[in-house]
Amino acid sequence: MKLESTGILIELRPLGEHDSVARIFTRDHGVMCGMLKGAQVSKKNKSLVGQVGNVSWNARVDSQLGVFHWEPEKNLGAFLMMNPKLLSVMNSVFSLIATLLPERENYETLYLQTENLLNGLINQKEDATDIYLYWEIGLLQELGYALDLTRCSGCGTKDNLNYLSPRTGRAVCDNCAKPYLDKLFNLPITVDVTKKFLEKIYEHQGGVVPLSRNLLKL
Amino acid sequence: MENILLIAIMHGVKMNSKIEKLIKQFAKLPRVGGRSAQRIVLSLLQDKTGRASNLANTLNDVAQSVCPCPICGVLMDNENGSCEFCRDRSRANGQLCIVRDLGDVWTLEKSGIFHGRYHILGGQISGVSGVTPDDLNINSLPKRIKEENITEIIFALPNTVEGKTTQHYVMSVLGNNDNIIFSELASGVPLGGDLDYLDDGTLSLAFGGRKKI
């Protein structure tokens, strides 16, 4: 069985002394796991987290771990490593993808958003906080927590939307919010608010928010 | 004789349980597989000069008397209280090199380019491996910097995402201090390296870190 796509190398875990188990977020097949032979010892074309490239995954049967053939095209991680803020964003993005997304499920929109995020961080035309927040909202949407900030979840009005319901992820106007002020999140949305939703998702999955997300510096 | 024994072992011939246990212990060591472990054990057992006993005694002695230095983390003889680097006054030149593990200290010492003191973190922050800042030797750093009048901190950590994450974290713990110079090892074109073989990330770092000549 052979699968081919383009992807981002998001995780490398040592396997023995020479090889690694890699996790690659691909455009066509979502998150994929497989073995990268010689990843720890290769001098030329070394596999590194943050690389974007072409990947082919081979295995005799579908259920096997399989072996990757990885051809890096660009090392986006190298451009971000020197900046603590940008590195923390990249670490957070990769750890969330690695821990939240199921394997071999197509998330093409999120993949493109992730590529845009990395390129946006390198170009620095927009603020890193905005870029990251936009990406995390996209992630929540893919996980079934689409935030609706267009109208009030109670009365449907489009004015005075200053609160967000933690249960539904929909905006709430000032009037409807009055009895629940202690339970609602304030708008505009921030990374602290999206973190609350992530905590909820991790709680459902029986896990905790990864360290990289907690160390996010924005 | 050795070959006959080796063939016998490889073909699943029943062997002494003690020898089997020893082979398994050796096979757990880095870069030693099952076959290499068998060869080592056979070589030791067939040696008439007492090499096996010497090795056992030395191992026992080292395991009981060597421990990490309470100041920097370098392995030392526990009778001394601190390692040779921390005891050597000529190394108190205000420079502190932060490294991941003891192997890095040995590499730097072999090169003979650094004459200051070391601080071993004992790993690097990694969400994948579950290594958190609490697992590393970071908390003792501020006190050490103050007591030893450190003026320059050199980060000699791996040039990877984990290495840089650890470096940025340590810097955030130490905070802004005008009296301390923070530096890191340069990255770019290796000695004797062709530009053809460099990836775009290394090239960009090399260009970014170019120096005036």
Short mmCIF file of C-alpha atoms in Angstrom, two decimals:
data_model
loop_
_atom_site.label_atom_id
_atom_site.label_comp_id
_atom_site.label_asym_id
_atom_site.label_seq_id
_atom_site.Cartn_x
_atom_site.Cartn_y
_atom_site.Cartn_z
CA MET A 1 0.00 0.00 0.00
CA LYS A 2 1.36 3.39 -0.93
CA LEU A 3 0.10 6.89 -0.05
CA GLU A 4 1.61 10.06 -1.43
CA SER A 5 1.07 13.71 -0.61
CA THR A 6 2.75 16.91 0.49
CA GLY A 7 3.06 17.59 4.18
CA ILE A 8 4.62 19.25 7.20
CA LEU A 9 6.87 17.26 9.54
CA ILE A 10 5.37 17.98 12.96
CA GLU A 11 6.93 15.41 15.28
CA LEU A 12 10.01 13.20 15.45
CA ARG A 13 10.33 10.55 18.11
CA PRO A 14 13.56 8.52 18.38
CA LEU A 15 13.24 4.80 17.61
CA GLY A 16 16.38 2.96 18.60
CA GLU A 17 19.63 4.68 17.76
CA HIS A 18 19.23 5.36 14.06
CA ASP A 19 15.57 5.63 13.12
CA SER A 20 12.68 7.84 14.17
CA VAL A 21 8.93 7.60 14.23
CA ALA A 22 7.66 10.64 12.40
CA ARG A 23 4.29 12.31 12.42
CA ILE A 24 3.54 14.22 9.25
CA PHE A 25 0.51 16.42 8.67
CA THR A 26 -0.35 15.83 5.03
CA ARG A 27 -2.69 17.71 2.74
CA ASP A 28 -4.52 14.64 1.38
CA HIS A 29 -4.45 12.12 4.23
CA GLY A 30 -4.33 14.26 7.37
CA VAL A 31 -1.97 13.22 10.15
CA MET A 32 0.13 10.18 9.27
CA CYS A 33 2.61 8.18 11.36
CA GLY A 34 5.46 6.12 10.05
CA MET A 35 9.08 5.21 10.42
CA LEU A 36 11.81 7.43 9.00
CA LYS A 37 14.82 5.21 8.54
CA GLY A 38 18.17 6.71 9.51
CA ALA A 39 16.57 10.00 10.59
CA GLN A 40 18.84 10.29 13.63
CA VAL A 41 22.11 9.67 11.82
CA SER A 42 21.70 11.06 8.31
CA LYS A 43 24.01 13.98 7.57
CA LYS A 44 22.54 14.98 4.23
CA ASN A 45 18.89 16.02 3.90
CA LYS A 46 18.36 15.57 7.61
CA SER A 47 14.73 15.33 8.65
CA LEU A 48 13.78 18.16 10.97
CA VAL A 49 10.56 19.33 12.58
CA GLY A 50 9.08 22.24 10.63
CA GLN A 51 10.12 21.02 7.19
CA VAL A 52 7.60 21.06 4.36
CA GLY A 53 8.02 18.50 1.60
CA ASN A 54 6.81 15.52 -0.37
CA VAL A 55 6.03 12.35 1.46
CA SER A 56 5.28 8.81 0.42
CA TRP A 57 4.18 6.19 2.93
CA ASN A 58 4.66 2.49 2.23
CA ALA A 59 3.40 -0.54 4.08
CA ARG A 60 2.39 -4.06 3.14
CA VAL A 61 -0.99 -3.68 4.85
CA ASP A 62 -2.95 -0.67 5.99
CA SER A 63 -2.69 -1.39 9.72
CA GLN A 64 1.14 -1.39 9.82
CA LEU A 65 3.20 1.54 11.03
CA GLY A 66 4.75 1.83 7.58
CA VAL A 67 7.85 3.56 6.32
CA PHE A 68 8.06 7.13 5.10
CA HIS A 69 10.11 8.40 2.23
CA TRP A 70 10.54 12.07 3.03
CA GLU A 71 11.85 14.69 0.61
CA PRO A 72 12.05 18.07 2.33
CA GLU A 73 11.52 21.06 0.07
CA LYS A 74 11.70 23.90 2.52
CA ASN A 75 12.58 24.22 6.18
CA LEU A 76 10.06 26.70 7.54
CA GLY A 77 11.01 25.81 11.10
CA ALA A 78 14.54 27.16 10.65
CA PHE A 79 13.17 30.63 9.95
CA LEU A 80 11.08 30.58 13.13
CA MET A 81 13.51 28.95 15.55
CA MET A 82 15.46 32.10 16.32
CA ASN A 83 12.44 34.06 17.53
CA PRO A 84 11.06 32.87 20.91
CA LYS A 85 7.54 34.11 20.17
CA LEU A 86 7.31 32.56 16.72
CA LEU A 87 8.89 29.32 17.92
CA SER A 88 6.34 29.04 20.73
CA VAL A 89 3.54 29.50 18.17
CA MET A 90 4.99 26.78 15.92
CA ASN A 91 5.43 24.40 18.87
CA SER A 92 1.86 25.00 20.00
CA VAL A 93 0.42 24.44 16.52
CA PHE A 94 2.34 21.20 16.01
CA SER A 95 1.52 19.81 19.46
CA LEU A 96 -2.20 20.55 19.02
CA ILE A 97 -2.27 18.88 15.60
CA ALA A 98 -0.34 15.88 16.90
CA THR A 99 -2.54 15.35 19.93
CA LEU A 100 -6.02 16.34 18.72
CA LEU A 101 -6.40 15.20 15.14
CA PRO A 102 -7.16 11.55 14.41
CA GLU A 103 -4.81 9.80 12.00
CA ARG A 104 -5.54 9.49 8.28
CA GLU A 105 -8.57 11.81 8.34
CA ASN A 106 -8.48 14.47 5.67
CA TYR A 107 -8.21 18.03 7.03
CA GLU A 108 -7.24 19.86 3.86
CA THR A 109 -8.62 23.24 4.98
CA LEU A 110 -6.70 23.07 8.24
CA TYR A 111 -3.58 21.95 6.39
CA LEU A 112 -3.75 24.98 4.12
CA GLN A 113 -4.41 27.21 7.13
CA THR A 114 -1.34 25.72 8.84
CA GLU A 115 0.82 26.37 5.79
CA ASN A 116 -0.52 29.92 5.63
CA LEU A 117 0.20 30.37 9.33
CA LEU A 118 3.84 29.28 8.97
CA ASN A 119 4.36 31.45 5.90
CA GLY A 120 2.57 34.35 7.62
CA LEU A 121 4.84 34.07 10.65
CA ILE A 122 7.91 34.13 8.41
CA ASN A 123 6.71 37.10 6.34
CA GLN A 124 5.62 38.97 9.50
CA LYS A 125 3.12 41.10 7.60
CA GLU A 126 0.42 40.40 10.18
CA ASP A 127 0.61 40.18 13.94
CA ALA A 128 1.55 36.67 15.14
CA THR A 129 -1.29 36.74 17.71
CA ASP A 130 -3.93 37.37 15.03
CA ILE A 131 -2.48 34.70 12.75
CA TYR A 132 -2.42 32.16 15.56
CA LEU A 133 -5.88 33.02 16.85
CA TYR A 134 -7.34 32.66 13.36
CA TRP A 135 -5.67 29.26 13.04
CA GLU A 136 -6.90 28.04 16.45
CA ILE A 137 -10.47 29.09 15.62
CA GLY A 138 -10.09 27.03 12.42
CA LEU A 139 -8.88 24.07 14.47
CA LEU A 140 -11.86 24.34 16.84
CA GLN A 141 -14.16 24.45 13.83
CA GLU A 142 -12.65 21.23 12.46
CA LEU A 143 -13.13 19.58 15.85
CA GLY A 144 -16.81 20.46 16.01
CA TYR A 145 -16.57 23.66 18.08
CA ALA A 146 -17.30 26.20 15.35
CA LEU A 147 -17.56 29.61 16.97
CA ASP A 148 -20.47 31.68 15.68
CA LEU A 149 -19.95 35.35 16.39
CA THR A 150 -22.46 36.67 13.85
CA ARG A 151 -25.63 36.73 15.97
CA CYS A 152 -26.88 36.24 19.53
CA SER A 153 -27.62 32.64 20.44
CA GLY A 154 -30.55 33.79 22.60
CA CYS A 155 -32.49 36.38 20.62
CA GLY A 156 -30.75 36.40 17.25
CA THR A 157 -29.79 40.08 17.31
CA LYS A 158 -26.60 41.21 15.60
CA ASP A 159 -25.91 44.15 17.94
CA ASN A 160 -24.12 44.43 21.30
CA LEU A 161 -22.52 41.02 21.01
CA ASN A 162 -20.05 41.19 23.88
CA TYR A 163 -20.12 37.69 25.31
CA LEU A 164 -19.50 34.11 24.18
CA SER A 165 -21.24 31.01 25.45
CA PRO A 166 -18.72 28.37 26.63
CA ARG A 167 -21.27 25.62 25.97
CA THR A 168 -22.37 26.44 22.42
CA GLY A 169 -19.51 28.64 21.22
CA ARG A 170 -22.01 31.24 20.01
CA ALA A 171 -22.10 34.96 20.72
CA VAL A 172 -24.50 36.38 23.34
CA CYS A 173 -25.82 39.97 23.42
CA ASP A 174 -25.71 42.20 26.53
CA ASN A 175 -29.39 41.69 27.34
CA CYS A 176 -29.38 37.90 27.12
CA ALA A 177 -26.07 37.70 28.98
CA LYS A 178 -27.29 39.48 32.13
CA PRO A 179 -28.33 36.35 34.14
CA TYR A 180 -25.16 34.41 33.15
CA LEU A 181 -22.38 36.99 33.34
CA ASP A 182 -20.25 34.83 35.63
CA LYS A 183 -20.37 31.88 33.22
CA LEU A 184 -19.84 33.62 29.86
CA PHE A 185 -16.56 34.61 28.18
CA ASN A 186 -15.97 38.20 27.18
CA LEU A 187 -15.57 39.17 23.53
CA PRO A 188 -13.40 39.95 21.57
CA ILE A 189 -12.08 36.44 21.48
CA THR A 190 -8.52 35.83 22.71
CA VAL A 191 -6.15 32.88 22.95
CA ASP A 192 -7.21 32.47 26.58
CA VAL A 193 -10.82 31.92 25.46
CA THR A 194 -9.86 29.43 22.75
CA LYS A 195 -7.72 27.65 25.36
CA LYS A 196 -10.82 27.11 27.49
CA PHE A 197 -12.46 25.33 24.55
CA LEU A 198 -9.31 23.28 24.00
CA GLU A 199 -9.30 22.29 27.68
CA LYS A 200 -12.86 21.09 27.25
CA ILE A 201 -11.90 18.99 24.22
CA TYR A 202 -8.90 17.49 25.99
CA GLU A 203 -11.08 16.73 29.01
CA HIS A 204 -13.49 14.81 26.77
CA GLN A 205 -10.57 12.89 25.29
CA GLY A 206 -9.14 12.14 28.73
CA GLY A 207 -5.99 14.19 28.23
CA VAL A 208 -4.52 17.54 29.18
CA VAL A 209 -3.53 20.58 27.14
CA PRO A 210 0.03 20.00 25.88
CA LEU A 211 2.96 21.79 27.48
CA SER A 212 3.74 23.70 24.26
CA ARG A 213 0.28 25.30 24.32
CA ASN A 214 0.77 26.32 27.94
CA LEU A 215 4.18 27.83 27.12
CA LEU A 216 2.70 29.90 24.27
CA LYS A 217 4.07 33.46 24.41
CA LEU A 218 1.79 35.97 22.72
CA MET B 1 36.60 -22.39 19.59
CA GLU B 2 34.92 -18.97 19.80
CA ASN B 3 33.30 -19.46 16.41
CA ILE B 4 31.92 -22.85 17.39
CA LEU B 5 30.42 -21.40 20.56
CA LEU B 6 28.98 -18.46 18.65
CA ILE B 7 27.38 -20.71 16.06
CA ALA B 8 25.96 -22.87 18.85
CA ILE B 9 24.44 -19.81 20.53
CA MET B 10 23.07 -18.45 17.25
CA HIS B 11 21.36 -21.74 16.47
CA GLY B 12 19.43 -21.68 19.71
CA VAL B 13 21.56 -24.19 21.59
CA LYS B 14 20.67 -24.13 25.26
CA MET B 15 23.22 -22.18 27.28
CA ASN B 16 23.96 -21.47 30.89
CA SER B 17 21.25 -19.20 32.33
CA LYS B 18 23.86 -16.92 33.95
CA ILE B 19 25.64 -16.39 30.64
CA GLU B 20 22.32 -15.81 28.93
CA LYS B 21 21.44 -13.17 31.53
CA LEU B 22 24.81 -11.47 31.02
CA ILE B 23 24.36 -11.42 27.24
CA LYS B 24 20.94 -9.82 27.69
CA GLN B 25 22.44 -7.16 29.97
CA PHE B 26 25.11 -6.30 27.41
CA ALA B 27 22.57 -6.28 24.58
CA LYS B 28 20.71 -3.44 26.35
CA LEU B 29 23.70 -1.12 26.04
CA PRO B 30 23.73 1.58 23.33
CA ARG B 31 25.04 0.43 19.94
CA VAL B 32 25.33 -3.18 21.16
CA GLY B 33 22.99 -5.70 19.60
CA GLY B 34 22.42 -9.35 20.48
CA ARG B 35 25.29 -10.69 18.38
CA SER B 36 27.77 -8.09 19.59
CA ALA B 37 26.73 -8.84 23.18
CA GLN B 38 27.43 -12.54 22.62
CA ARG B 39 30.87 -11.77 21.20
CA ILE B 40 31.72 -9.49 24.13
CA VAL B 41 30.62 -12.05 26.70
CA LEU B 42 32.52 -14.86 24.97
CA SER B 43 35.63 -12.73 24.73
CA LEU B 44 35.43 -11.86 28.42
CA LEU B 45 34.76 -15.39 29.60
CA GLN B 46 37.51 -16.97 27.51
CA ASP B 47 40.13 -14.44 28.53
CA LYS B 48 42.72 -15.96 30.82
CA THR B 49 44.16 -12.69 32.12
CA GLY B 50 41.23 -11.94 34.43
CA ARG B 51 39.73 -9.19 32.30
CA ALA B 52 36.19 -10.15 33.34
CA SER B 53 36.96 -9.75 37.05
CA ASN B 54 38.77 -6.46 36.43
CA LEU B 55 35.84 -5.14 34.45
CA ALA B 56 33.37 -6.23 37.14
CA ASN B 57 35.43 -4.58 39.88
CA THR B 58 35.88 -1.35 37.92
CA LEU B 59 32.18 -1.21 37.06
CA ASN B 60 31.22 -1.77 40.66
CA ASP B 61 33.67 0.86 41.86
CA VAL B 62 32.50 3.46 39.34
CA ALA B 63 28.80 2.77 39.98
CA GLN B 64 29.31 3.27 43.72
CA SER B 65 31.68 6.23 43.71
CA VAL B 66 30.55 8.39 40.77
CA CYS B 67 27.65 10.80 41.04
CA PRO B 68 26.59 14.06 39.36
CA CYS B 69 28.23 17.26 40.61
CA PRO B 70 25.67 19.16 42.75
CA ILE B 71 26.71 22.43 41.07
CA CYS B 72 26.99 21.69 37.35
CA GLY B 73 25.84 18.09 36.83
CA VAL B 74 29.14 16.71 35.47
CA LEU B 75 29.84 13.20 36.77
CA MET B 76 32.42 13.25 39.56
CA ASP B 77 33.95 11.19 42.34
CA ASN B 78 31.60 11.59 45.31
CA GLU B 79 34.53 12.00 47.75
CA ASN B 80 35.43 15.38 46.26
CA GLY B 81 32.20 17.28 46.81
CA SER B 82 32.35 18.92 43.39
CA CYS B 83 33.71 18.12 39.93
CA GLU B 84 37.14 19.07 38.54
CA PHE B 85 35.63 21.91 36.47
CA CYS B 86 33.98 23.52 39.50
CA ARG B 87 37.10 23.08 41.64
CA ASP B 88 39.45 24.52 39.01
CA ARG B 89 39.86 28.23 39.86
CA SER B 90 41.35 29.04 36.47
CA ARG B 91 37.98 28.18 34.95
CA ALA B 92 36.21 30.86 36.98
CA ASN B 93 36.53 33.36 34.13
CA GLY B 94 32.88 34.43 34.19
CA GLN B 95 31.87 32.24 31.27
CA LEU B 96 29.21 29.56 31.70
CA CYS B 97 28.42 27.14 28.92
CA ILE B 98 24.97 25.55 29.07
CA VAL B 99 24.85 22.10 27.49
CA ARG B 100 22.29 19.31 27.18
CA ASP B 101 24.28 16.39 28.62
CA LEU B 102 27.68 15.12 29.67
CA GLY B 103 28.47 13.92 26.14
CA ASP B 104 28.42 17.56 25.01
CA VAL B 105 30.88 18.50 27.78
CA TRP B 106 33.26 15.77 26.64
CA THR B 107 32.96 16.92 23.01
CA LEU B 108 33.76 20.52 23.96
CA GLU B 109 36.61 19.44 26.24
CA LYS B 110 38.10 17.30 23.48
CA SER B 111 38.17 20.32 21.18
CA GLY B 112 39.87 22.41 23.90
CA ILE B 113 38.17 25.62 22.78
CA PHE B 114 36.28 26.48 25.94
CA HIS B 115 37.98 27.22 29.26
CA GLY B 116 35.06 28.32 31.41
CA ARG B 117 32.56 26.35 33.45
CA TYR B 118 29.70 24.13 32.37
CA HIS B 119 26.10 23.69 33.36
CA ILE B 120 24.37 20.48 32.31
CA LEU B 121 20.61 20.75 31.90
CA GLY B 122 20.11 16.99 31.68
CA GLY B 123 17.91 17.08 28.59
CA GLN B 124 15.79 19.49 26.61
CA ILE B 125 12.17 20.53 26.79
CA SER B 126 10.14 18.23 24.59
CA GLY B 127 6.40 17.80 24.50
CA VAL B 128 6.85 14.59 22.51
CA SER B 129 9.12 12.93 25.07
CA GLY B 130 7.25 14.51 27.98
CA VAL B 131 10.28 16.44 29.27
CA THR B 132 9.09 19.54 31.12
CA PRO B 133 11.17 22.41 32.58
CA ASP B 134 10.78 20.80 36.02
CA ASP B 135 12.74 17.77 34.82
CA LEU B 136 15.75 19.91 33.91
CA ASN B 137 18.50 21.46 36.01
CA ILE B 138 17.31 25.05 35.48
CA ASN B 139 16.21 26.22 38.92
CA SER B 140 19.75 26.28 40.31
CA LEU B 141 21.00 28.57 37.51
CA PRO B 142 20.07 32.03 38.93
CA LYS B 143 21.77 31.26 42.25
CA ARG B 144 24.84 29.94 40.47
CA ILE B 145 25.11 33.01 38.24
CA LYS B 146 25.00 35.25 41.29
CA GLU B 147 27.48 33.27 43.38
CA GLU B 148 30.04 32.72 40.61
CA ASN B 149 29.81 36.23 39.11
CA ILE B 150 28.92 34.93 35.67
CA THR B 151 29.25 37.58 32.96
CA GLU B 152 28.59 35.50 29.85
CA ILE B 153 26.25 32.59 29.25
CA ILE B 154 26.94 30.52 26.15
CA PHE B 155 24.19 28.23 24.94
CA ALA B 156 25.66 25.13 23.31
CA LEU B 157 22.38 23.28 22.85
CA PRO B 158 21.35 21.28 19.77
CA ASN B 159 20.25 23.41 16.84
CA THR B 160 16.80 21.85 16.78
CA VAL B 161 13.30 22.99 17.68
CA GLU B 162 13.63 21.37 21.12
CA GLY B 163 17.08 22.88 21.68
CA LYS B 164 15.93 26.38 20.80
CA THR B 165 12.74 26.00 22.86
CA THR B 166 14.88 25.08 25.87
CA GLN B 167 17.24 27.98 25.21
CA HIS B 168 14.40 30.51 25.02
CA TYR B 169 12.85 29.07 28.17
CA VAL B 170 16.11 29.31 30.14
CA MET B 171 16.54 32.91 28.95
CA SER B 172 13.01 33.75 30.08
CA VAL B 173 13.74 32.24 33.52
CA LEU B 174 16.96 34.26 33.88
CA GLY B 175 15.22 37.44 32.69
CA ASN B 176 16.84 40.61 31.44
CA ASN B 177 20.16 41.18 33.09
CA ASP B 178 22.37 43.93 31.69
CA ASN B 179 25.43 42.50 33.41
CA ILE B 180 25.23 39.21 31.54
CA ILE B 181 25.96 38.62 27.86
CA PHE B 182 23.89 35.84 26.32
CA SER B 183 25.39 34.10 23.32
CA GLU B 184 24.76 30.98 21.28
CA LEU B 185 26.89 28.88 18.97
CA ALA B 186 26.93 30.06 15.35
CA SER B 187 25.11 28.00 12.75
CA GLY B 188 25.79 27.80 9.04
CA VAL B 189 28.21 26.32 6.53
CA PRO B 190 30.28 23.48 8.09
CA LEU B 191 34.04 23.37 7.57
CA GLY B 192 34.74 21.78 4.19
CA GLY B 193 31.05 21.94 3.33
CA ASP B 194 29.70 22.62 -0.14
CA LEU B 195 26.82 25.05 -0.56
CA ASP B 196 25.14 22.43 -2.79
CA TYR B 197 24.57 20.19 0.20
CA LEU B 198 23.02 22.79 2.47
CA ASP B 199 19.28 23.01 2.97
CA ASP B 200 17.51 26.37 2.70
CA GLY B 201 17.15 26.66 6.49
CA THR B 202 20.90 26.33 7.14
CA LEU B 203 21.67 28.68 4.25
CA SER B 204 19.30 31.33 5.58
CA LEU B 205 20.91 31.07 9.04
CA ALA B 206 24.36 31.30 7.47
CA PHE B 207 23.38 34.41 5.54
CA GLY B 208 21.67 35.92 8.57
CA GLY B 209 24.76 35.33 10.70
CA ARG B 210 27.34 36.53 8.18
CA LYS B 211 30.15 38.62 9.57
CA LYS B 212 32.19 41.51 8.29
CA ILE B 213 35.72 40.66 7.14
#
